[in-house]
Amino acid sequence: MSALRSMARGRPSRIAEPLTIRRGLHEAPAFYFKDRSRGRMTLIRNGTVVDGTGGPARRADVLVSEGRIAAVGAIPRAPDGATAYDASGAIVAPGFIDAHTHDDVAVLEGSAGDSGSNAAKLSQGATTVVVGNCGFSLAPWTPRPGRLEPPPPLGILGGAERFVFPGFPAYFEALARADALADGRASGHTVVLCGHSSLRAARVADLGAPARPGELAAMERDLEEALDAGCAGLSAGLAYPAALASSAAEVTALARIAFRRGKVFAIHLRNEYDGVWAALDEAFAIAREAIGASAEPGARLVLSHQKCAGPGNRGRADELLSRIDRAARDIPLAFDAYPYDAGSTMLEAESARASRRVIVTWSRPHPELAGLDLREAADRLGLDPDDALEALKPGGGAYFHMDEADVDAILSHPLCMVGSDGLPADASPHPRLYGTFPRYLSRMVRDRRLLSLEEAVRKATSLPASVFSLPGKGVIREGADADIVVFRPDALADLATWQEPLRYSVGVDLALRGGVVAWGASGVSPLR
Ligand SMILES: [Zn+2]
C-alpha cells in the first residue's frame, strides 16, 4: 500500500488517463494527472525532506503555490483551496535533473511509447532534462541538397523529418509550445545545448576535414545565435563521424564563445577506449585554452558519460578519477555517468570490438532485428558479426564494455552528476532511458551503501543546477521552483530490462513540475 495511496474524500481534482504504451509491459499502470487546477496550492504533508544541498534529512511539510515553494516546515492545516498529499514514509526531494539526455524530440512529443510530456523521465522523478548532448542537437542543421539525411550521429535523434529547425530560436519556440501543451507553462524544464556536429553539418562542406576559416566563422555566428536564443552552452562529440576530423583549434574557438558568456562546454571525448587518456588530455587542453582570461563565472567543462570502457581500461576508475581531480584544480568542471555497465550509441566496429556483448537497438535496413544480440542478428542474416554490423547500418547498439566496480567508483565521485544518456528514438532502447534514477538511488544508497541518501540526491539536483546555472532549481527551500519528487526509498526499483526496456520504474509516487503534478503513480490521489 502506497504511503500516498488514495484516501480521497469526494472527487479528486484530476482526470487520470491510463498511458498507452507501445509495448506496455509495466505492471503498475501509471497515470498522468491532467491537473486543471493550475495556480492552486499543493501541500505535501508528513514527508521527510531531503533538500538537495546535501544537508541532513528532516521531517517537514512543503507548501507549493503559484509554481514556487511557499513554505517548508510544520504546516498542520492545509490552507483553504490547497490540494494535500500525505507523504508519510516517503522522501520529498527536489525534482531530479537529468544532466545528459538525447530527449531533444521527446520534450516536444513524448518519448518512445509515451503519449506526451516525457513520461520516461517524469516517472523517474526527473523534472528537468539537459538535451543537445554529444555534439548533436535538433538545430541548426536541416535537410538540404547534397545532405538530405542527417549525417551520423545526428540520426540518433531520428530521421530527416525531425530536423525542421534552421536555428535555435525556432526550436525554443517549439519547446514553449510543447510546454504549453504539457502543463500550461513555458517552464524552462529543458536545458538545451548547441551541438558542434550539428553546427558542422549545417556549415562545413566536407565533414571529413577541419572547418575552413569561413566555415568556422559561420559556425561561430550560429553558436552566438544559439546562446542568444537561450542555449546553456555547447556540446561536442569528437568520437563521432561528423566531428572526428575537427581540429582542437576549431573546438577551442567555439568553446571560448560559450565560456566567455559563462556557459557550459560538454564533451563526449574523441575516444573512449584505448585512446581515452589522450582524449581526456585533449579535453582539458581545449578547456584551459578556451577559458583563457575571458571566461565568465558559470563557465564549466562537463565530461560526458565517464566510464572505463574496453579491455584496456577496465579496473582503472581510480586513475581516471585522479586525473579528473588534478584537472579540477584549475578547470571548473564536472562530469556525468549512468548506473549501467553497458553504453549505447550508433552501430560502430570499435565499440563492438571493445565489448563482451552487443545488442542491436535499432536498424534502418533490418528493423525486425532490433533487440537481438548482434550474434543472433548475424546468424539470421547469414553473416559473420563484423559483416552483420555493417549490414545493419544505419543503426544503434548497446555495448557491454564496462565493469560494475568502475561504474560504482565513478558514480560515487562528488563531481559526478547523473545523466541517463537514454536514446528515445531507438526501437529497443537501452533500459537507462526508463530506469536511471531509481536504479542510481536504489543501488548507490540502499543496496550498496556507497552514498548517503542526502549526497546521492545532491548529485542529482543541486550539483547539476549549479553546473548548468539553473537558479531556483535543485533545492527545496522557500522561493525555489516547485520541482519536487516524492519517492519511497524502500520501494524504488528500475524495472526496464534489455528484454522489456519500456517498463516504468516503481517507487516514485509523485513528480511536480513548476508546481503542477506532472506524474502520479497508480493509486496516488490527493487527500482533498
Ligand atoms: Zn550522449
Short mmCIF file of C-alpha atoms and ligand atoms in Angstrom, two decimals:
data_model
loop_
_atom_site.label_atom_id
_atom_site.label_comp_id
_atom_site.label_asym_id
_atom_site.label_seq_id
_atom_site.Cartn_x
_atom_site.Cartn_y
_atom_site.Cartn_z
CA MET A 1 0.00 0.00 0.00
CA SER A 2 1.49 3.29 -1.07
CA ALA A 3 2.04 5.94 1.54
CA LEU A 4 0.23 8.19 -0.87
CA ARG A 5 -2.46 5.71 -1.73
CA SER A 6 -5.88 7.03 -2.15
CA MET A 7 -7.61 8.38 0.87
CA ALA A 8 -9.57 10.71 -1.34
CA ARG A 9 -12.69 12.21 0.05
CA GLY A 10 -15.01 13.50 -2.59
CA ARG A 11 -13.86 13.86 -6.14
CA PRO A 12 -10.15 14.23 -6.82
CA SER A 13 -9.30 17.37 -8.76
CA ARG A 14 -7.81 15.48 -11.63
CA ILE A 15 -8.63 13.47 -14.68
CA ALA A 16 -6.45 10.42 -14.81
CA GLU A 17 -5.87 8.63 -18.08
CA PRO A 18 -4.01 5.36 -18.47
CA LEU A 19 -0.96 5.78 -20.66
CA THR A 20 -0.86 3.95 -23.92
CA ILE A 21 2.46 2.18 -24.03
CA ARG A 22 3.55 0.82 -27.38
CA ARG A 23 4.78 -2.37 -25.83
CA GLY A 24 3.38 -1.55 -22.44
CA LEU A 25 4.68 -4.13 -20.03
CA HIS A 26 4.77 -2.12 -16.85
CA GLU A 27 2.99 -3.88 -14.02
CA ALA A 28 1.66 -0.87 -12.20
CA PRO A 29 -0.21 1.25 -14.74
CA ALA A 30 0.91 4.82 -14.41
CA PHE A 31 -1.21 7.89 -14.78
CA TYR A 32 -0.75 11.43 -15.78
CA PHE A 33 -2.56 13.93 -13.70
CA LYS A 34 -4.15 16.30 -16.12
CA ASP A 35 -4.13 18.92 -13.45
CA ARG A 36 -6.67 21.57 -14.34
CA SER A 37 -6.17 23.36 -11.05
CA ARG A 38 -3.27 25.46 -12.19
CA GLY A 39 -2.23 28.13 -9.79
CA ARG A 40 -3.76 26.35 -6.84
CA MET A 41 -1.80 25.44 -3.78
CA THR A 42 -0.46 21.97 -3.09
CA LEU A 43 0.59 20.74 0.33
CA ILE A 44 2.83 17.69 0.70
CA ARG A 45 2.48 16.56 4.29
CA ASN A 46 4.39 14.34 6.68
CA GLY A 47 7.29 13.58 4.35
CA THR A 48 10.99 13.51 5.05
CA VAL A 49 12.60 16.39 3.18
CA VAL A 50 15.99 15.80 1.56
CA ASP A 51 16.56 19.30 0.29
CA GLY A 52 19.22 18.75 -2.38
CA THR A 53 22.03 20.64 -0.63
CA GLY A 54 23.49 17.52 0.95
CA GLY A 55 22.28 18.67 4.38
CA PRO A 56 20.59 16.20 6.73
CA ALA A 57 17.09 14.89 6.01
CA ARG A 58 14.34 16.32 8.20
CA ARG A 59 10.62 15.89 8.74
CA ALA A 60 8.76 18.76 7.14
CA ASP A 61 5.67 19.68 5.19
CA VAL A 62 6.10 21.52 1.89
CA LEU A 63 3.59 24.05 0.60
CA VAL A 64 3.57 24.94 -3.09
CA SER A 65 1.86 27.96 -4.56
CA GLU A 66 1.98 29.57 -7.99
CA GLY A 67 4.78 27.30 -9.18
CA ARG A 68 7.08 28.02 -6.26
CA ILE A 69 7.80 26.56 -2.86
CA ALA A 70 5.92 28.82 -0.49
CA ALA A 71 6.85 27.24 2.84
CA VAL A 72 8.85 24.37 4.33
CA GLY A 73 8.23 23.33 7.93
CA ALA A 74 5.37 22.31 10.16
CA ILE A 75 2.15 23.17 8.35
CA PRO A 76 -0.54 21.42 10.36
CA ARG A 77 -3.53 22.79 8.45
CA ALA A 78 -3.82 22.88 4.70
CA PRO A 79 -4.72 26.40 3.56
CA ASP A 80 -8.17 26.77 2.03
CA GLY A 81 -8.22 25.51 -1.52
CA ALA A 82 -4.96 23.57 -1.23
CA THR A 83 -4.69 20.04 -2.54
CA ALA A 84 -2.95 17.89 0.06
CA TYR A 85 -0.94 14.70 -0.34
CA ASP A 86 0.17 12.52 2.51
CA ALA A 87 3.85 11.63 2.10
CA SER A 88 4.23 9.63 5.31
CA GLY A 89 7.15 7.26 4.93
CA ALA A 90 8.28 8.93 1.73
CA ILE A 91 11.16 11.24 0.78
CA VAL A 92 10.39 14.69 -0.58
CA ALA A 93 13.28 15.95 -2.72
CA PRO A 94 13.92 18.46 -5.49
CA GLY A 95 12.98 17.10 -8.90
CA PHE A 96 15.96 15.32 -10.39
CA ILE A 97 17.91 16.96 -13.18
CA ASP A 98 18.93 14.52 -15.91
CA ALA A 99 22.29 16.04 -16.80
CA HIS A 100 22.75 14.14 -20.04
CA THR A 101 19.92 13.25 -22.38
CA HIS A 102 19.03 12.96 -26.01
CA ASP A 103 15.42 13.94 -25.31
CA ASP A 104 15.53 16.72 -27.94
CA VAL A 105 12.48 15.23 -29.70
CA ALA A 106 10.96 13.64 -26.59
CA VAL A 107 10.50 17.01 -24.88
CA LEU A 108 8.48 18.11 -27.90
CA GLU A 109 6.46 14.97 -28.47
CA GLY A 110 6.89 12.43 -25.68
CA SER A 111 9.42 9.61 -25.67
CA ALA A 112 9.24 6.09 -27.08
CA GLY A 113 5.84 4.69 -26.30
CA ASP A 114 4.65 7.69 -24.31
CA SER A 115 1.82 9.88 -25.33
CA GLY A 116 3.43 13.10 -24.20
CA SER A 117 5.23 15.14 -21.62
CA ASN A 118 8.39 13.00 -21.49
CA ALA A 119 6.91 10.48 -19.07
CA ALA A 120 10.00 8.27 -19.36
CA LYS A 121 11.79 10.86 -17.25
CA LEU A 122 8.95 12.21 -15.11
CA SER A 123 8.23 8.65 -13.96
CA GLN A 124 11.78 8.55 -12.58
CA GLY A 125 11.32 11.87 -10.80
CA ALA A 126 13.42 13.79 -13.34
CA THR A 127 11.67 17.11 -13.89
CA THR A 128 14.44 18.85 -15.85
CA VAL A 129 16.48 17.37 -18.69
CA VAL A 130 19.59 18.60 -20.49
CA VAL A 131 19.29 17.97 -24.25
CA GLY A 132 21.65 18.51 -27.16
CA ASN A 133 24.44 16.39 -25.75
CA CYS A 134 27.29 14.59 -27.51
CA GLY A 135 27.55 17.22 -30.24
CA PHE A 136 24.13 16.74 -31.81
CA SER A 137 21.02 18.86 -31.41
CA LEU A 138 17.84 19.35 -33.42
CA ALA A 139 19.12 22.70 -34.74
CA PRO A 140 20.61 24.24 -36.79
CA TRP A 141 21.03 21.52 -39.45
CA THR A 142 18.09 20.89 -41.75
CA PRO A 143 17.98 18.64 -44.82
CA ARG A 144 19.44 20.33 -47.91
CA PRO A 145 20.55 19.39 -51.41
CA GLY A 146 23.56 17.12 -51.14
CA ARG A 147 22.80 16.33 -47.49
CA LEU A 148 19.25 15.07 -47.38
CA GLU A 149 19.75 12.65 -44.48
CA PRO A 150 21.13 13.59 -41.05
CA PRO A 151 24.84 12.78 -41.16
CA PRO A 152 25.87 10.38 -38.37
CA PRO A 153 25.46 10.77 -35.43
CA LEU A 154 22.58 13.24 -35.88
CA GLY A 155 20.34 10.35 -36.92
CA ILE A 156 20.37 9.12 -33.30
CA LEU A 157 17.69 11.77 -32.73
CA GLY A 158 15.51 10.49 -35.57
CA GLY A 159 15.08 10.67 -39.32
CA ALA A 160 15.38 13.71 -41.59
CA GLU A 161 11.75 14.60 -40.90
CA ARG A 162 12.71 15.53 -37.32
CA PHE A 163 15.18 18.19 -38.38
CA VAL A 164 12.94 21.15 -39.09
CA PHE A 165 14.68 23.87 -37.08
CA PRO A 166 17.09 26.01 -39.11
CA GLY A 167 18.08 27.84 -35.92
CA PHE A 168 17.66 27.61 -32.17
CA PRO A 169 15.09 30.42 -31.93
CA ALA A 170 12.67 28.12 -33.81
CA TYR A 171 13.48 25.19 -31.53
CA PHE A 172 12.85 27.28 -28.42
CA GLU A 173 9.52 28.43 -29.85
CA ALA A 174 8.54 24.78 -30.36
CA LEU A 175 9.63 23.98 -26.82
CA ALA A 176 7.49 26.77 -25.45
CA ARG A 177 4.52 25.42 -27.41
CA ALA A 178 5.16 21.86 -26.18
CA ASP A 179 5.47 23.02 -22.60
CA ALA A 180 2.19 24.82 -23.03
CA LEU A 181 0.60 21.59 -24.21
CA ALA A 182 2.14 19.58 -21.40
CA ASP A 183 1.24 21.65 -18.39
CA GLY A 184 0.38 25.14 -19.40
CA ARG A 185 3.70 26.68 -18.52
CA ALA A 186 6.67 27.69 -20.60
CA SER A 187 8.71 26.44 -17.76
CA GLY A 188 12.37 26.11 -18.61
CA HIS A 189 12.48 22.44 -17.72
CA THR A 190 14.53 21.71 -20.79
CA VAL A 191 18.14 22.85 -20.74
CA VAL A 192 19.44 23.00 -24.30
CA LEU A 193 22.98 22.60 -25.56
CA CYS A 194 24.02 23.51 -29.10
CA GLY A 195 25.75 20.58 -30.79
CA HIS A 196 29.09 21.07 -32.50
CA SER A 197 28.37 18.28 -35.01
CA SER A 198 25.08 19.96 -35.85
CA LEU A 199 26.90 23.24 -36.44
CA ARG A 200 29.34 21.38 -38.68
CA ALA A 201 26.57 19.59 -40.56
CA ALA A 202 24.99 22.96 -41.29
CA ARG A 203 28.15 24.81 -42.30
CA VAL A 204 31.05 22.52 -43.20
CA ALA A 205 31.08 21.16 -46.75
CA ASP A 206 33.50 18.29 -46.06
CA LEU A 207 32.74 16.68 -42.72
CA GLY A 208 35.90 14.61 -43.13
CA ALA A 209 38.06 17.71 -42.72
CA PRO A 210 38.54 20.55 -40.23
CA ALA A 211 36.33 23.57 -40.83
CA ARG A 212 37.77 26.14 -43.25
CA PRO A 213 38.09 29.68 -41.86
CA GLY A 214 34.86 30.88 -43.48
CA GLU A 215 33.02 27.82 -42.27
CA LEU A 216 34.27 28.27 -38.72
CA ALA A 217 33.18 31.90 -38.77
CA ALA A 218 29.68 30.80 -39.83
CA MET A 219 29.60 28.19 -37.03
CA GLU A 220 30.65 30.87 -34.55
CA ARG A 221 27.78 33.10 -35.67
CA ASP A 222 25.34 30.18 -35.39
CA LEU A 223 26.59 29.42 -31.88
CA GLU A 224 26.19 33.05 -30.84
CA GLU A 225 22.62 32.94 -32.12
CA ALA A 226 22.01 29.70 -30.23
CA LEU A 227 23.29 31.21 -26.98
CA ASP A 228 21.24 34.36 -27.58
CA ALA A 229 18.17 32.18 -28.04
CA GLY A 230 18.73 30.53 -24.67
CA CYS A 231 21.15 27.63 -25.07
CA ALA A 232 23.04 26.75 -21.90
CA GLY A 233 26.22 26.01 -23.80
CA LEU A 234 27.97 23.96 -26.44
CA SER A 235 28.35 20.20 -26.68
CA ALA A 236 30.81 18.21 -28.76
CA GLY A 237 31.06 14.54 -29.64
CA LEU A 238 34.52 14.25 -31.10
CA ALA A 239 34.40 10.46 -31.46
CA TYR A 240 31.59 10.71 -33.99
CA PRO A 241 31.98 10.78 -37.78
CA ALA A 242 30.72 14.36 -38.17
CA ALA A 243 33.34 15.70 -35.75
CA LEU A 244 36.23 13.24 -35.75
CA ALA A 245 38.15 15.32 -38.29
CA SER A 246 37.62 18.62 -36.50
CA SER A 247 40.76 20.19 -35.08
CA ALA A 248 41.22 21.04 -31.42
CA ALA A 249 41.61 24.66 -32.56
CA GLU A 250 38.14 24.62 -34.14
CA VAL A 251 36.57 23.19 -30.99
CA THR A 252 38.52 25.63 -28.80
CA ALA A 253 37.29 28.61 -30.80
CA LEU A 254 33.69 27.53 -30.22
CA ALA A 255 34.17 26.57 -26.56
CA ARG A 256 35.70 30.01 -25.97
CA ILE A 257 32.45 31.63 -27.13
CA ALA A 258 30.48 29.55 -24.63
CA PHE A 259 32.91 30.23 -21.77
CA ARG A 260 33.01 33.98 -22.46
CA ARG A 261 29.29 34.00 -21.81
CA GLY A 262 29.55 31.92 -18.64
CA LYS A 263 28.13 28.82 -20.33
CA VAL A 264 28.93 25.14 -20.38
CA PHE A 265 31.10 23.16 -22.77
CA ALA A 266 30.17 19.45 -22.60
CA ILE A 267 32.37 16.97 -24.40
CA HIS A 268 31.99 13.36 -25.45
CA LEU A 269 35.69 12.56 -25.71
CA ARG A 270 37.39 11.89 -29.04
CA ASN A 271 37.99 8.30 -27.93
CA GLU A 272 36.58 6.26 -25.05
CA TYR A 273 38.71 3.13 -25.48
CA ASP A 274 42.49 2.83 -25.66
CA GLY A 275 42.75 6.44 -26.76
CA VAL A 276 40.75 7.76 -23.80
CA TRP A 277 43.74 9.09 -21.87
CA ALA A 278 44.95 11.22 -24.76
CA ALA A 279 41.35 12.27 -25.40
CA LEU A 280 40.97 13.40 -21.77
CA ASP A 281 44.17 15.44 -22.09
CA GLU A 282 42.78 16.99 -25.27
CA ALA A 283 39.56 17.97 -23.48
CA PHE A 284 41.50 19.57 -20.63
CA ALA A 285 43.76 21.42 -23.07
CA ILE A 286 40.76 22.74 -25.02
CA ALA A 287 39.11 23.89 -21.80
CA ARG A 288 42.25 25.60 -20.45
CA GLU A 289 42.84 27.42 -23.70
CA ALA A 290 39.20 28.36 -24.14
CA ILE A 291 38.87 29.64 -20.59
CA GLY A 292 41.95 31.81 -21.02
CA ALA A 293 41.49 35.19 -19.42
CA SER A 294 37.99 35.87 -20.70
CA ALA A 295 35.73 33.22 -19.18
CA GLU A 296 32.78 34.48 -17.18
CA PRO A 297 31.61 32.85 -13.93
CA GLY A 298 29.46 29.88 -14.84
CA ALA A 299 31.87 28.61 -17.49
CA ARG A 300 32.21 24.87 -16.94
CA LEU A 301 33.71 21.89 -18.65
CA VAL A 302 31.43 18.84 -18.49
CA LEU A 303 32.93 15.46 -19.33
CA SER A 304 30.12 13.35 -20.73
CA HIS A 305 29.32 9.79 -19.58
CA GLN A 306 32.58 8.97 -17.85
CA LYS A 307 33.44 5.31 -17.93
CA CYS A 308 36.27 2.81 -18.13
CA ALA A 309 35.40 1.06 -21.38
CA GLY A 310 37.09 -1.79 -23.15
CA PRO A 311 39.57 -4.44 -22.02
CA GLY A 312 42.45 -1.97 -21.73
CA ASN A 313 40.59 0.35 -19.36
CA ARG A 314 38.51 -1.84 -17.10
CA GLY A 315 39.54 -1.53 -13.47
CA ARG A 316 41.09 1.91 -13.96
CA ALA A 317 38.41 4.13 -12.39
CA ASP A 318 40.81 5.36 -9.69
CA GLU A 319 43.26 6.51 -12.34
CA LEU A 320 40.52 8.21 -14.33
CA LEU A 321 39.15 9.99 -11.27
CA SER A 322 42.54 11.14 -10.05
CA ARG A 323 43.25 12.65 -13.49
CA ILE A 324 39.93 14.46 -13.33
CA ASP A 325 40.68 15.63 -9.78
CA ARG A 326 44.02 17.04 -10.88
CA ALA A 327 42.43 18.91 -13.78
CA ALA A 328 39.69 20.22 -11.47
CA ARG A 329 42.32 22.23 -9.60
CA ASP A 330 42.48 24.76 -12.43
CA ILE A 331 39.45 23.98 -14.63
CA PRO A 332 35.90 24.44 -13.32
CA LEU A 333 34.46 21.06 -14.26
CA ALA A 334 32.00 18.29 -13.57
CA PHE A 335 31.05 15.06 -15.30
CA ASP A 336 28.11 12.73 -15.71
CA ALA A 337 27.59 8.98 -15.69
CA TYR A 338 24.79 6.40 -15.74
CA PRO A 339 24.45 3.35 -13.48
CA TYR A 340 24.88 0.58 -16.05
CA ASP A 341 27.82 -1.48 -17.31
CA ALA A 342 26.75 -1.06 -20.92
CA GLY A 343 26.82 2.01 -23.12
CA SER A 344 24.75 2.67 -26.22
CA THR A 345 25.28 4.62 -29.39
CA MET A 346 25.41 4.10 -33.16
CA LEU A 347 26.48 0.75 -34.53
CA GLU A 348 30.24 1.01 -34.84
CA ALA A 349 33.03 -1.52 -35.13
CA GLU A 350 35.35 -0.02 -32.49
CA SER A 351 32.70 -0.20 -29.77
CA ALA A 352 31.75 -3.72 -30.82
CA ARG A 353 35.37 -4.88 -30.67
CA ALA A 354 35.75 -3.50 -27.14
CA SER A 355 32.60 -5.23 -25.86
CA ARG A 356 31.83 -8.65 -24.47
CA ARG A 357 28.29 -8.45 -25.80
CA VAL A 358 26.43 -6.20 -28.26
CA ILE A 359 22.66 -5.74 -28.56
CA VAL A 360 21.11 -4.15 -31.65
CA THR A 361 18.94 -1.23 -30.52
CA TRP A 362 17.70 -0.15 -33.96
CA SER A 363 18.44 -0.78 -37.60
CA ARG A 364 17.07 1.08 -40.57
CA PRO A 365 17.56 -1.80 -43.09
CA HIS A 366 16.55 -4.53 -40.60
CA PRO A 367 14.12 -3.10 -38.06
CA GLU A 368 12.92 -6.62 -37.24
CA LEU A 369 16.29 -7.41 -35.65
CA ALA A 370 16.18 -4.64 -33.02
CA GLY A 371 16.54 -6.07 -29.54
CA LEU A 372 18.60 -9.07 -30.61
CA ASP A 373 22.17 -9.87 -29.69
CA LEU A 374 24.44 -8.97 -32.60
CA ARG A 375 25.48 -12.63 -32.83
CA GLU A 376 21.90 -13.76 -33.20
CA ALA A 377 21.18 -10.99 -35.70
CA ALA A 378 24.27 -12.12 -37.65
CA ASP A 379 23.00 -15.71 -37.67
CA ARG A 380 19.66 -14.60 -39.02
CA LEU A 381 21.38 -12.62 -41.76
CA GLY A 382 23.77 -15.49 -42.52
CA LEU A 383 26.74 -13.19 -41.97
CA ASP A 384 29.62 -13.08 -39.54
CA PRO A 385 29.20 -10.42 -36.80
CA ASP A 386 31.56 -7.91 -38.44
CA ASP A 387 29.69 -8.04 -41.74
CA ALA A 388 26.33 -8.09 -39.96
CA LEU A 389 27.23 -4.89 -38.12
CA GLU A 390 27.85 -3.17 -41.45
CA ALA A 391 24.68 -4.65 -42.97
CA LEU A 392 22.58 -3.31 -40.07
CA LYS A 393 23.72 0.31 -40.51
CA PRO A 394 22.41 2.87 -40.05
CA GLY A 395 21.53 1.58 -36.63
CA GLY A 396 22.34 1.57 -32.96
CA GLY A 397 23.89 -0.81 -30.48
CA ALA A 398 24.30 -1.32 -26.77
CA TYR A 399 27.81 -2.29 -25.77
CA PHE A 400 28.71 -4.24 -22.65
CA HIS A 401 32.19 -2.86 -22.16
CA MET A 402 32.46 -1.72 -18.52
CA ASP A 403 32.94 -3.28 -15.07
CA GLU A 404 30.40 -2.67 -12.31
CA ALA A 405 33.13 -1.68 -9.81
CA ASP A 406 34.28 1.14 -12.11
CA VAL A 407 30.69 2.30 -12.58
CA ASP A 408 30.26 2.46 -8.78
CA ALA A 409 33.52 4.34 -8.24
CA ILE A 410 32.71 6.91 -10.93
CA LEU A 411 29.13 7.45 -9.70
CA SER A 412 30.40 7.91 -6.13
CA HIS A 413 32.63 10.86 -7.01
CA PRO A 414 31.39 14.20 -5.62
CA LEU A 415 31.64 15.89 -9.05
CA CYS A 416 29.64 13.17 -10.82
CA MET A 417 26.13 14.13 -11.92
CA VAL A 418 23.57 11.58 -13.07
CA GLY A 419 22.93 11.53 -16.80
CA SER A 420 20.74 8.82 -18.29
CA ASP A 421 22.07 9.24 -21.85
CA GLY A 422 18.91 7.37 -22.91
CA LEU A 423 18.03 7.24 -26.60
CA PRO A 424 14.26 7.71 -27.01
CA ALA A 425 14.22 7.16 -30.77
CA ASP A 426 15.70 3.66 -30.51
CA ALA A 427 13.33 0.81 -31.36
CA SER A 428 14.67 -1.23 -28.45
CA PRO A 429 16.41 1.31 -26.24
CA HIS A 430 18.96 0.79 -23.50
CA PRO A 431 16.95 0.44 -20.26
CA ARG A 432 18.70 3.54 -18.87
CA LEU A 433 16.03 5.58 -20.68
CA TYR A 434 13.36 4.46 -18.17
CA GLY A 435 15.43 3.28 -15.21
CA THR A 436 18.41 5.53 -14.50
CA PHE A 437 17.36 7.50 -11.41
CA PRO A 438 15.58 4.74 -9.46
CA ARG A 439 18.49 2.43 -10.28
CA TYR A 440 21.06 5.03 -9.20
CA LEU A 441 19.35 5.68 -5.85
CA SER A 442 18.46 2.09 -5.01
CA ARG A 443 21.88 0.81 -5.97
CA MET A 444 24.15 3.52 -4.57
CA VAL A 445 22.24 4.28 -1.37
CA ARG A 446 20.14 1.30 -0.33
CA ASP A 447 21.78 -1.78 -1.79
CA ARG A 448 25.50 -0.95 -1.89
CA ARG A 449 25.61 1.82 0.70
CA LEU A 450 28.15 3.81 -1.29
CA LEU A 451 26.42 7.17 -0.83
CA SER A 452 24.20 8.68 1.83
CA LEU A 453 20.72 9.49 0.55
CA GLU A 454 21.44 13.19 1.06
CA GLU A 455 24.63 13.05 -1.01
CA ALA A 456 23.03 10.93 -3.73
CA VAL A 457 20.18 13.43 -4.04
CA ARG A 458 22.61 16.38 -4.10
CA LYS A 459 24.45 14.86 -7.06
CA ALA A 460 21.15 14.56 -8.95
CA THR A 461 19.81 18.02 -8.02
CA SER A 462 21.82 20.99 -6.71
CA LEU A 463 25.04 19.83 -8.38
CA PRO A 464 23.64 19.90 -11.94
CA ALA A 465 21.63 23.05 -11.09
CA SER A 466 24.91 24.73 -10.23
CA VAL A 467 26.82 23.32 -13.23
CA PHE A 468 24.15 24.44 -15.72
CA SER A 469 23.41 27.71 -13.86
CA LEU A 470 19.75 26.97 -13.10
CA PRO A 471 18.83 29.34 -10.28
CA GLY A 472 15.79 28.19 -8.33
CA LYS A 473 16.25 24.55 -9.27
CA GLY A 474 17.79 21.60 -7.46
CA VAL A 475 16.80 22.62 -3.95
CA ILE A 476 13.82 22.53 -1.60
CA ARG A 477 13.55 25.91 0.06
CA GLU A 478 11.18 28.81 0.20
CA GLY A 479 11.09 30.66 -3.10
CA ALA A 480 12.63 27.84 -5.14
CA ASP A 481 10.88 26.43 -8.21
CA ALA A 482 8.31 23.84 -7.17
CA ASP A 483 10.02 20.95 -8.96
CA ILE A 484 9.51 18.18 -6.44
CA VAL A 485 9.72 14.40 -6.39
CA VAL A 486 8.12 12.20 -3.73
CA PHE A 487 9.55 8.68 -3.60
CA ARG A 488 9.69 5.70 -1.30
CA PRO A 489 13.32 4.56 -0.97
CA ASP A 490 12.42 1.01 0.04
CA ALA A 491 10.16 0.58 -2.98
CA LEU A 492 12.43 2.18 -5.59
CA ALA A 493 13.25 -0.19 -8.41
CA ASP A 494 14.04 0.08 -12.09
CA LEU A 495 12.01 -2.48 -14.00
CA ALA A 496 13.23 -1.67 -17.50
CA THR A 497 15.36 -4.53 -18.82
CA TRP A 498 17.00 -5.39 -22.10
CA GLN A 499 14.05 -7.61 -22.91
CA GLU A 500 11.45 -5.08 -21.73
CA PRO A 501 13.14 -1.69 -21.98
CA LEU A 502 9.98 0.43 -21.85
CA ARG A 503 8.85 -0.55 -18.38
CA TYR A 504 8.35 2.23 -15.91
CA SER A 505 10.27 2.20 -12.67
CA VAL A 506 8.40 1.94 -9.38
CA GLY A 507 8.77 3.84 -6.13
CA VAL A 508 8.26 7.37 -7.46
CA ASP A 509 4.83 8.42 -6.25
CA LEU A 510 4.65 12.00 -7.42
CA ALA A 511 6.54 14.45 -9.55
CA LEU A 512 5.63 18.13 -9.54
CA ARG A 513 7.00 20.30 -12.29
CA GLY A 514 6.68 24.02 -11.81
CA GLY A 515 4.11 23.35 -9.10
CA VAL A 516 1.93 21.18 -11.32
CA VAL A 517 1.56 17.49 -10.63
CA ALA A 518 3.08 16.05 -13.81
CA TRP A 519 3.35 12.43 -12.70
CA GLY A 520 1.47 10.36 -10.20
CA ALA A 521 1.90 6.64 -9.74
CA SER A 522 -1.07 4.35 -9.86
CA GLY A 523 -3.19 4.67 -6.75
CA VAL A 524 -1.81 8.02 -5.70
CA SER A 525 -4.52 10.57 -5.07
CA PRO A 526 -4.76 13.80 -3.20
CA LEU A 527 -6.27 13.83 0.26
CA ARG A 528 -8.63 16.53 -0.85
ZN ZN B 1 25.09 11.10 -25.12
#
